Short mmCIF file of C-alpha atoms in Angstrom, two decimals:
data_model
loop_
_atom_site.label_atom_id
_atom_site.label_comp_id
_atom_site.label_asym_id
_atom_site.label_seq_id
_atom_site.Cartn_x
_atom_site.Cartn_y
_atom_site.Cartn_z
CA MET A 9 0.00 0.00 0.00
CA GLU A 10 2.83 2.40 0.88
CA ALA A 11 4.49 1.84 -2.50
CA SER A 12 1.19 2.43 -4.30
CA SER A 13 0.57 5.60 -2.32
CA SER A 14 4.10 6.79 -3.07
CA ARG A 15 3.62 6.22 -6.83
CA SER A 16 0.30 8.07 -6.67
CA ARG A 17 1.92 11.07 -4.97
CA SER A 18 4.75 11.00 -7.53
CA ARG A 19 2.28 11.01 -10.45
CA SER A 20 0.32 13.85 -8.78
CA GLY A 21 3.52 15.87 -8.28
CA SER A 22 4.55 15.29 -11.92
CA ALA A 23 1.15 16.41 -13.15
CA THR A 24 1.37 19.58 -11.03
CA LEU A 25 4.82 20.31 -12.38
CA LYS A 26 3.57 19.90 -15.95
CA ARG A 27 0.70 22.29 -15.27
CA ASP A 28 3.12 24.85 -13.80
CA ARG A 29 5.20 24.58 -16.96
CA GLY A 30 2.15 25.07 -19.19
CA VAL A 31 3.49 28.20 -20.88
CA GLY A 32 6.46 26.28 -22.20
CA SER A 33 4.51 23.19 -23.19
CA GLY A 34 1.72 25.07 -24.95
CA SER A 35 -1.00 23.86 -22.57
CA GLY A 36 -2.45 27.39 -22.31
CA SER A 37 -2.91 27.23 -18.52
CA THR A 38 -0.96 30.35 -17.46
CA ALA A 39 -1.98 34.02 -17.10
CA GLN A 40 0.13 34.95 -20.13
CA SER A 41 -2.06 32.78 -22.35
CA LEU A 42 -5.37 34.44 -21.34
CA ASN A 43 -6.98 36.61 -23.99
CA ASP A 44 -7.88 40.28 -23.44
CA ASP A 45 -11.57 39.64 -22.78
CA THR A 46 -10.79 37.13 -20.04
CA LEU A 47 -8.27 39.48 -18.43
CA ARG A 48 -10.79 42.36 -18.52
CA SER A 49 -13.29 40.14 -16.75
CA VAL A 50 -10.73 39.20 -14.09
CA PHE A 51 -9.55 42.77 -13.51
CA SER A 52 -13.11 44.12 -13.31
CA ARG A 53 -13.73 41.82 -10.33
CA LEU A 54 -10.91 43.38 -8.30
CA ASP A 55 -12.29 45.70 -5.64
CA ASP A 56 -9.10 47.42 -4.51
CA HIS A 57 -7.25 50.21 -6.28
CA PHE A 58 -3.89 49.07 -4.98
CA ASP A 59 -4.44 45.58 -6.43
CA LEU A 60 -5.24 47.16 -9.80
CA ALA A 61 -2.16 49.38 -9.58
CA ARG A 62 0.01 46.34 -8.87
CA CYS A 63 -1.50 44.56 -11.88
CA CYS A 64 -0.66 47.60 -14.03
CA ALA A 65 2.99 47.18 -13.06
CA VAL A 66 3.17 43.50 -14.10
CA CYS A 67 3.57 44.03 -17.85
CA ASN A 68 2.69 46.38 -20.70
CA SER A 69 -0.27 44.33 -21.89
CA TRP A 70 -1.94 44.27 -18.45
CA ASN A 71 -1.30 47.98 -18.04
CA ARG A 72 -2.86 48.65 -21.47
CA ILE A 73 -5.97 46.59 -20.70
CA ILE A 74 -6.61 48.27 -17.34
CA LYS A 75 -6.11 51.78 -18.73
CA THR A 76 -8.03 51.42 -22.01
CA THR A 77 -11.05 49.77 -20.37
CA HIS A 78 -11.21 52.46 -17.62
CA ILE A 79 -11.50 49.83 -14.88
CA MET A 80 -9.76 52.13 -12.43
CA ARG A 81 -12.18 54.98 -13.22
CA ASP A 82 -15.22 52.69 -12.91
CA LEU A 83 -14.06 51.52 -9.48
CA TYR A 84 -13.57 55.14 -8.46
CA TYR A 85 -17.17 56.00 -9.48
CA LYS A 86 -18.40 52.92 -7.64
CA ARG A 87 -16.75 54.18 -4.46
CA ASN A 88 -17.64 57.84 -5.13
CA PRO A 89 -20.98 58.02 -7.03
CA GLN A 90 -21.33 61.73 -6.25
CA ALA A 91 -18.26 62.46 -8.41
CA ARG A 92 -19.83 61.15 -11.63
CA GLY A 93 -20.40 64.02 -14.06
CA SER A 94 -17.97 66.35 -12.27
CA SER A 95 -14.43 67.31 -13.31
CA SER A 96 -13.35 63.76 -12.57
CA ASP A 97 -9.70 64.05 -13.60
CA ILE A 98 -8.96 66.35 -10.68
CA SER A 99 -11.16 64.51 -8.18
CA MET A 100 -9.76 61.10 -9.19
CA LYS A 101 -6.20 62.37 -8.78
CA SER A 102 -7.04 63.70 -5.31
CA TYR A 103 -8.80 60.49 -4.42
CA PHE A 104 -5.83 58.29 -5.35
CA GLU A 105 -3.44 60.61 -3.52
CA GLU A 106 -5.61 60.33 -0.40
CA LEU A 107 -5.69 56.53 -0.76
CA ALA A 108 -1.90 56.39 -0.94
CA VAL A 109 -1.46 58.69 2.07
CA ASP A 110 -4.01 56.71 4.09
CA GLU A 111 -2.10 53.49 3.40
CA HIS A 112 1.14 55.25 4.38
CA ILE A 113 -0.38 56.41 7.69
CA SER A 114 -1.75 52.94 8.39
CA ALA A 115 1.64 51.35 7.67
CA LEU A 116 3.57 53.71 9.94
CA SER A 117 0.99 53.60 12.75
CA ARG A 118 0.13 49.90 12.85
CA GLY A 119 2.08 47.95 10.25
CA SER A 120 5.07 45.67 10.49
CA SER A 121 8.52 46.92 9.57
CA ASP A 122 11.93 45.74 8.40
CA VAL A 123 15.21 47.65 8.34
CA TYR A 124 17.57 47.42 5.37
CA GLN A 125 21.11 48.45 6.26
CA TRP A 126 24.16 48.86 4.05
CA THR A 127 27.59 50.51 4.12
CA GLY A 128 27.17 53.69 2.13
CA HIS A 129 30.23 55.83 2.85
CA PRO A 130 33.94 55.31 3.45
CA MET A 131 33.82 57.33 6.68
CA ARG A 132 30.40 58.42 7.92
CA ALA A 133 27.08 59.94 6.88
CA THR A 134 25.27 62.37 9.16
CA LEU A 135 22.53 63.74 6.88
CA CYS A 136 19.96 62.20 4.52
CA ARG A 137 17.20 63.41 2.24
CA MET A 138 14.57 61.32 0.41
CA LYS A 139 12.47 62.53 -2.53
CA SER A 140 10.62 60.86 -5.40
CA GLY A 141 12.08 57.42 -4.76
CA SER A 142 15.70 58.59 -4.35
CA ILE A 143 17.89 59.02 -1.26
CA LEU A 144 20.82 61.42 -0.93
CA THR A 145 23.32 60.90 1.90
CA GLY A 146 26.51 62.59 3.01
CA VAL A 147 28.38 65.08 5.27
CA GLY A 148 31.23 63.54 7.22
CA ASP A 149 33.40 62.81 4.18
CA LYS A 150 33.92 64.46 0.79
CA ILE A 151 31.19 62.51 -0.99
CA LEU A 152 27.45 62.78 -1.57
CA ARG A 153 25.83 59.57 -2.76
CA LEU A 154 22.48 58.94 -4.42
CA TRP A 155 20.57 55.68 -3.82
CA SER A 156 17.34 54.03 -4.90
CA ALA A 157 14.85 54.06 -2.03
CA GLU A 158 13.23 50.88 -3.33
CA SER A 159 16.24 48.64 -4.02
CA CYS A 160 18.97 50.46 -1.99
CA LYS A 161 21.14 50.36 -5.11
CA PHE A 162 23.84 52.95 -5.71
CA MET A 163 22.85 55.47 -8.40
CA ASN A 164 25.47 58.23 -8.47
CA GLU A 165 28.26 59.99 -6.58
CA TYR A 166 29.10 63.69 -6.23
CA ASN A 167 32.52 64.75 -4.99
CA VAL A 168 32.99 67.85 -2.88
CA PRO A 169 35.94 70.04 -3.96
CA ASN A 170 39.14 69.84 -1.93
CA ALA A 171 39.38 72.12 1.10
CA LYS A 172 35.55 72.29 1.22
CA THR A 173 33.39 70.74 3.92
CA LEU A 174 29.65 70.49 3.48
CA VAL A 175 27.39 71.43 6.37
CA ASP A 176 24.02 70.85 4.67
CA PHE A 177 22.49 69.77 1.34
CA ASP A 178 19.26 69.14 -0.54
CA PHE A 179 18.19 67.99 -4.01
CA ASP A 180 15.39 67.74 -6.54
CA GLU A 181 14.91 65.88 -9.83
CA ASN A 182 17.53 68.01 -11.60
CA LYS A 183 20.05 69.39 -9.11
CA ILE A 184 22.10 68.58 -6.04
CA VAL A 185 22.74 71.64 -3.85
CA GLY A 186 25.35 71.57 -1.08
CA LEU A 187 26.32 74.26 1.42
CA THR A 188 29.79 74.91 2.81
CA SER A 189 30.38 77.60 5.41
CA SER A 190 30.84 80.25 2.69
CA GLN A 191 29.82 78.77 -0.69
CA LEU A 192 27.21 76.76 -2.53
CA CYS A 193 28.15 73.68 -4.57
CA ILE A 194 25.62 72.81 -7.28
CA TRP A 195 25.73 69.62 -9.36
CA ARG A 196 23.53 68.40 -12.17
CA ARG A 197 22.10 65.05 -11.09
CA SER A 198 22.89 63.51 -14.47
CA GLU A 199 26.43 64.94 -14.60
CA PRO A 200 28.16 64.38 -11.25
CA ARG A 201 31.45 65.88 -12.46
CA SER A 202 29.78 69.11 -13.57
CA ILE A 203 29.89 71.40 -10.55
CA PHE A 204 29.18 75.08 -10.08
CA LEU A 205 30.66 76.96 -7.11
CA SER A 206 29.03 80.21 -6.05
CA GLY A 207 31.28 83.29 -6.34
CA GLY A 208 33.05 85.22 -3.59
CA ALA A 209 31.76 84.75 -0.07
CA SER A 210 28.54 86.71 0.38
CA TRP A 211 28.03 85.06 3.74
CA ASN A 212 30.27 83.69 6.44
CA HIS A 213 29.70 80.71 8.67
CA GLY A 214 26.64 79.26 6.95
CA LEU A 215 25.06 76.66 9.23
CA CYS A 216 21.96 75.40 7.41
CA MET A 217 19.99 75.80 4.19
CA SER A 218 16.61 75.20 2.59
CA TYR A 219 16.20 74.79 -1.16
CA ALA A 220 13.26 75.35 -3.52
CA ASP A 221 14.30 75.95 -7.11
CA PRO A 222 15.40 78.56 -8.12
CA GLU A 223 16.32 79.84 -4.64
CA VAL A 224 18.42 78.65 -1.74
CA VAL A 225 18.02 80.25 1.68
CA ILE A 226 21.13 80.06 3.90
CA GLY A 227 20.99 80.49 7.68
CA CYS A 228 24.16 81.91 9.23
CA GLU A 229 25.93 82.15 12.56
CA ASP A 230 25.21 85.89 12.83
CA GLY A 231 21.44 85.31 12.73
CA ARG A 232 20.92 86.46 9.14
CA ALA A 233 19.34 84.61 6.22
CA PHE A 234 20.78 84.99 2.72
CA VAL A 235 18.56 84.29 -0.30
CA TYR A 236 20.67 83.03 -3.22
CA ASP A 237 19.14 83.17 -6.71
CA MET A 238 20.43 80.42 -9.03
CA TYR A 239 19.50 82.29 -12.19
CA SER A 240 21.42 85.48 -11.38
CA ARG A 241 24.00 83.48 -9.38
CA SER A 242 24.01 86.05 -6.62
CA CYS A 243 22.39 86.86 -3.28
CA SER A 244 19.17 88.69 -4.04
CA ARG A 245 18.06 89.43 -0.47
CA ILE A 246 19.46 89.42 3.08
CA PHE A 247 17.18 89.26 6.13
CA ARG A 248 17.74 89.44 9.86
CA LEU A 249 15.96 86.49 11.49
CA HIS A 250 17.64 86.27 14.89
CA SER A 251 20.30 87.83 17.07
CA SER A 252 21.78 84.35 17.60
CA PRO A 253 22.88 81.60 15.17
CA VAL A 254 20.23 80.19 12.81
CA THR A 255 20.27 76.44 13.45
CA CYS A 256 17.58 75.20 11.02
CA LEU A 257 15.43 76.50 8.17
CA THR A 258 12.37 75.62 6.16
CA ILE A 259 10.75 77.67 3.39
CA THR A 260 7.56 77.91 1.36
CA ASP A 261 6.65 80.17 -1.56
CA ASP A 262 5.52 82.80 0.95
CA LEU A 263 7.48 82.22 4.16
CA ILE A 264 10.93 81.73 5.60
CA VAL A 265 10.90 79.93 8.97
CA GLY A 266 14.11 79.73 10.99
CA GLY A 267 14.99 78.29 14.40
CA CYS A 268 17.84 79.53 16.56
CA ARG A 269 20.20 78.57 19.34
CA PHE A 270 18.23 80.56 21.91
CA GLY A 271 15.05 78.56 21.42
CA THR A 272 12.85 80.84 19.30
CA ILE A 273 11.50 80.46 15.77
CA ALA A 274 11.22 83.48 13.47
CA ILE A 275 8.68 83.67 10.63
CA ALA A 276 9.39 86.17 7.85
CA ASP A 277 7.85 87.08 4.52
CA HIS A 278 9.80 85.32 1.78
CA ASN A 279 9.90 88.35 -0.53
CA SER A 280 10.19 91.36 1.75
CA GLY A 281 11.85 89.79 4.77
CA GLN A 282 9.33 91.46 7.08
CA LYS A 283 9.14 89.53 10.33
CA LEU A 284 5.60 88.21 10.77
CA GLY A 285 5.99 86.58 14.16
CA VAL A 286 8.22 84.84 16.67
CA LEU A 287 7.35 81.47 18.20
CA LYS A 288 8.52 80.65 21.70
CA SER A 289 8.48 77.52 23.79
CA ALA A 290 7.19 77.41 27.35
CA PHE A 291 10.25 75.30 28.18
CA ALA A 292 12.97 77.77 27.09
CA PRO A 293 15.89 78.08 27.23
CA LEU A 294 16.53 75.33 24.72
CA GLU A 295 17.99 75.10 21.23
CA ILE A 296 15.76 74.45 18.22
CA ARG A 297 17.54 71.66 16.33
CA CYS A 298 15.11 70.86 13.48
CA LEU A 299 12.01 72.21 11.76
CA CYS A 300 9.24 70.73 9.63
CA LEU A 301 6.28 72.61 8.14
CA SER A 302 2.97 71.08 7.03
CA THR A 303 1.38 73.20 4.32
CA ASN A 304 -1.75 71.00 4.38
CA SER A 305 -2.59 71.61 8.03
CA GLN A 306 -0.67 74.90 8.46
CA LEU A 307 1.35 73.52 11.37
CA ILE A 308 5.02 74.00 12.28
CA PHE A 309 6.84 71.16 14.06
CA ALA A 310 10.19 71.47 15.83
CA GLY A 311 12.61 69.30 17.79
CA SER A 312 14.77 70.74 20.55
CA SER A 313 17.91 70.07 22.55
CA ALA A 314 15.89 69.12 25.65
CA GLY A 315 14.02 66.28 23.91
CA TYR A 316 10.79 68.18 23.32
CA ALA A 317 8.72 67.98 20.17
CA HIS A 318 6.77 71.18 19.57
CA CYS A 319 3.80 72.15 17.41
CA TRP A 320 2.49 75.63 16.58
CA ASP A 321 -0.49 76.70 14.49
CA LEU A 322 0.84 78.90 11.69
CA ARG A 323 -2.46 80.78 11.42
CA THR A 324 -2.62 81.89 15.06
CA LEU A 325 1.11 81.59 15.95
CA ARG A 326 0.05 79.79 19.12
CA PRO A 327 1.40 76.48 20.44
CA LEU A 328 -0.88 73.45 20.05
CA TRP A 329 1.25 71.07 22.09
CA GLU A 330 4.76 70.56 23.49
CA GLU A 331 5.68 67.05 24.56
CA ARG A 332 8.95 65.68 25.87
CA VAL A 333 9.06 62.61 23.67
CA SER A 334 12.75 61.84 24.35
CA PRO A 335 15.07 62.27 27.34
CA ASN A 336 17.79 63.64 25.04
CA VAL A 337 18.38 65.87 22.02
CA ILE A 338 16.07 65.55 19.01
CA TYR A 339 18.14 65.96 15.85
CA SER A 340 15.51 65.43 13.16
CA ALA A 341 11.74 65.51 12.57
CA HIS A 342 9.95 64.98 9.28
CA HIS A 343 6.69 63.80 7.70
CA LEU A 344 5.48 62.81 4.26
CA PRO A 345 3.98 65.75 2.33
CA GLY A 346 0.21 65.36 2.56
CA ASP A 347 0.36 63.30 5.77
CA THR A 348 -1.50 65.22 8.50
CA ALA A 349 -1.44 62.37 11.04
CA THR A 350 2.11 61.15 11.73
CA LEU A 351 5.46 62.79 12.44
CA ALA A 352 8.75 60.84 12.58
CA VAL A 353 11.23 61.97 15.24
CA GLY A 354 14.80 60.79 15.91
CA GLY A 355 17.68 61.87 18.09
CA ILE A 356 20.57 60.97 20.33
CA ASP A 357 18.85 58.06 22.13
CA GLY A 358 18.50 56.16 18.84
CA VAL A 359 14.79 55.35 19.12
CA LEU A 360 12.67 56.03 16.04
CA ARG A 361 9.44 57.60 17.29
CA LEU A 362 6.20 58.12 15.42
CA VAL A 363 4.21 60.97 16.94
CA CYS A 364 0.61 62.07 16.39
CA GLN A 365 0.61 65.46 14.65
CA ARG A 366 -2.63 66.54 16.33
CA THR A 367 -1.84 65.72 19.96
CA GLY A 368 1.89 65.07 20.30
CA ASP A 369 1.22 61.60 21.72
CA THR A 370 3.80 58.99 20.80
CA ILE A 371 2.19 56.32 18.62
CA ARG A 372 5.15 53.91 18.40
CA ARG A 373 8.76 53.60 19.53
CA LEU A 374 10.91 51.39 17.31
CA VAL A 375 14.40 49.86 17.46
CA VAL A 376 16.17 47.00 15.69
CA ASP A 377 15.28 43.56 17.08
CA ALA A 378 18.29 41.79 18.61
CA ASP A 379 16.52 38.43 18.96
CA ARG A 380 16.19 37.79 15.23
CA GLN A 381 19.13 37.05 12.98
CA ALA A 382 19.74 39.47 10.12
CA GLU A 383 19.40 38.30 6.52
CA SER A 384 21.93 39.40 3.89
CA THR A 385 21.53 40.16 0.21
CA SER A 386 24.02 41.67 -2.22
CA THR A 387 23.93 44.14 -5.07
CA SER A 388 26.71 44.91 -7.53
CA ARG A 389 28.16 47.50 -5.16
CA ASN A 390 27.06 46.80 -1.60
CA GLN A 391 25.82 44.14 0.78
CA ILE A 392 22.43 44.77 2.36
CA GLU A 393 21.40 43.37 5.74
CA LYS A 394 17.71 42.90 6.46
CA LYS A 395 16.86 43.30 10.14
CA ARG A 396 13.57 42.93 11.96
CA VAL A 397 12.14 45.76 14.03
CA ARG A 398 10.56 45.61 17.46
CA LYS A 399 8.31 48.00 19.34
CA VAL A 400 9.57 49.53 22.58
CA ASP A 401 6.97 49.63 25.35
CA PRO A 402 6.17 53.09 26.78
CA ASP A 403 7.40 52.11 30.25
CA ALA A 404 10.55 50.30 29.03
CA ARG A 405 13.91 51.57 30.29
CA LEU A 406 16.05 52.61 27.34
CA ASP A 407 19.21 51.92 29.34
CA ASN A 408 18.36 48.22 29.12
CA ILE A 409 18.45 48.30 25.31
CA PRO A 410 22.05 47.96 23.99
CA ARG A 411 23.37 51.02 22.18
CA ARG A 412 24.26 48.93 19.12
CA LEU A 413 20.51 48.41 18.59
CA ARG A 414 19.75 52.11 18.92
CA PRO A 415 22.64 54.18 17.54
CA GLN A 416 21.93 57.90 17.56
CA ILE A 417 19.73 59.09 14.70
CA THR A 418 21.51 62.13 13.29
CA SER A 419 19.01 62.65 10.46
CA LEU A 420 15.84 61.13 9.04
CA SER A 421 13.62 61.65 6.02
CA VAL A 422 10.17 60.20 5.33
CA GLY A 423 8.95 58.79 2.01
CA MET A 424 5.94 56.69 1.06
CA LYS A 425 5.89 53.88 3.68
CA LYS A 426 9.63 54.39 4.21
CA ILE A 427 11.94 56.26 6.58
CA VAL A 428 15.65 56.63 5.86
CA THR A 429 18.02 57.29 8.78
CA THR A 430 21.71 58.13 9.18
CA HIS A 431 23.62 57.58 12.40
CA GLY A 432 26.96 59.35 12.18
CA GLU A 433 28.49 56.06 11.01
CA ASN A 434 29.37 54.72 7.56
CA TYR A 435 26.10 52.82 7.15
CA ILE A 436 22.60 53.87 6.08
CA ARG A 437 19.29 52.42 7.19
CA ILE A 438 15.92 52.45 5.49
CA TRP A 439 12.86 51.39 7.49
CA LYS A 440 10.17 49.89 5.23
CA PHE A 441 6.64 49.60 6.60
CA SER A 442 3.85 47.27 5.53
CA PRO A 443 0.22 48.35 6.06
CA LYS A 444 -0.71 44.91 7.40
CA SER A 445 0.79 43.63 10.63
CA SER A 446 2.49 40.27 10.30
#
């Protein structure tokens, strides 16, 4: 009986294998062999926009079928019948953007997470920026490096001129902009060896910058802000923000917002430089170490040297909340544009915190999990370690968590369901979140 059963299982396994190989044997049993009408019928039964989007990415033929049959639009009208007959292109775009942001918020607030770590610099990286699927890291050596946020693969390298040390940088789809204490270094993203250095020193002791093409605003040790125009290649305006060093900056089309070493935040008109208000903390004196502005909710977030996270309403210039989320310095705070729910905060204690934008309550505290062995994968240039993440309980003593599991977070930047962090070491980490808990 055992031999007969074994032969039966063997025949069953062989039959399964033949079915799996149907595309090669001409049996017509794979998805590639289905005709367009059948695929339309299958796709029309999907009831989730993200599933349809994933199907669009499988191949050109699937993408063509979904787009030409307007399955995505029909599902949108099914979910939003009141939008039928309106200017649907705009409303559909807004709807899909809201869907993506909602999934991002759900992933960061409740989802599972893995950390991908790789050696990115010969010495160390202290700053990072993430935009449109790309990550830029640097400061600590003479190199800026560009990476893919999805695959962690190296994309490009930008060398800082000799005798120059960067203190800050930013980038967009066309340019890399770096700040030294007295000059700007500007690279074309596609031509890393093509570099422009701003002319004679218009400012001294630049400490921070904020970039929105075609202008760069530089915050200096003497409390002034210099507005550098890339088209004229000169400083177009100089404003007095503080009487003490400007430690961090953020800008919009209308405003320049700058924090200082004495714990205040100045808000000035971007064009005239007229000071519109000064924000103060109830817990001064402390140093404002980082700033983040939400244009959607008109809120300003800050991190300080005493471990406080702060939030002010830009419309009333009044504080909404101030919470001591960390016992030590907060170096970086950031959120995804469009996200009005979560704020990522990191600092010297090495715990990645996700904070509620509306209340200041800490949603989650995360560190690398020591109890699970890391997995390794390799690319053509670097080896990537995959590490699991664990949640830190609110009443847990951080002193009991080894420092190697929570190295200081010197900088962080938030992308769609991702957070990249640097730690003052030669490695880079990217935290990837899944909307469904495992």
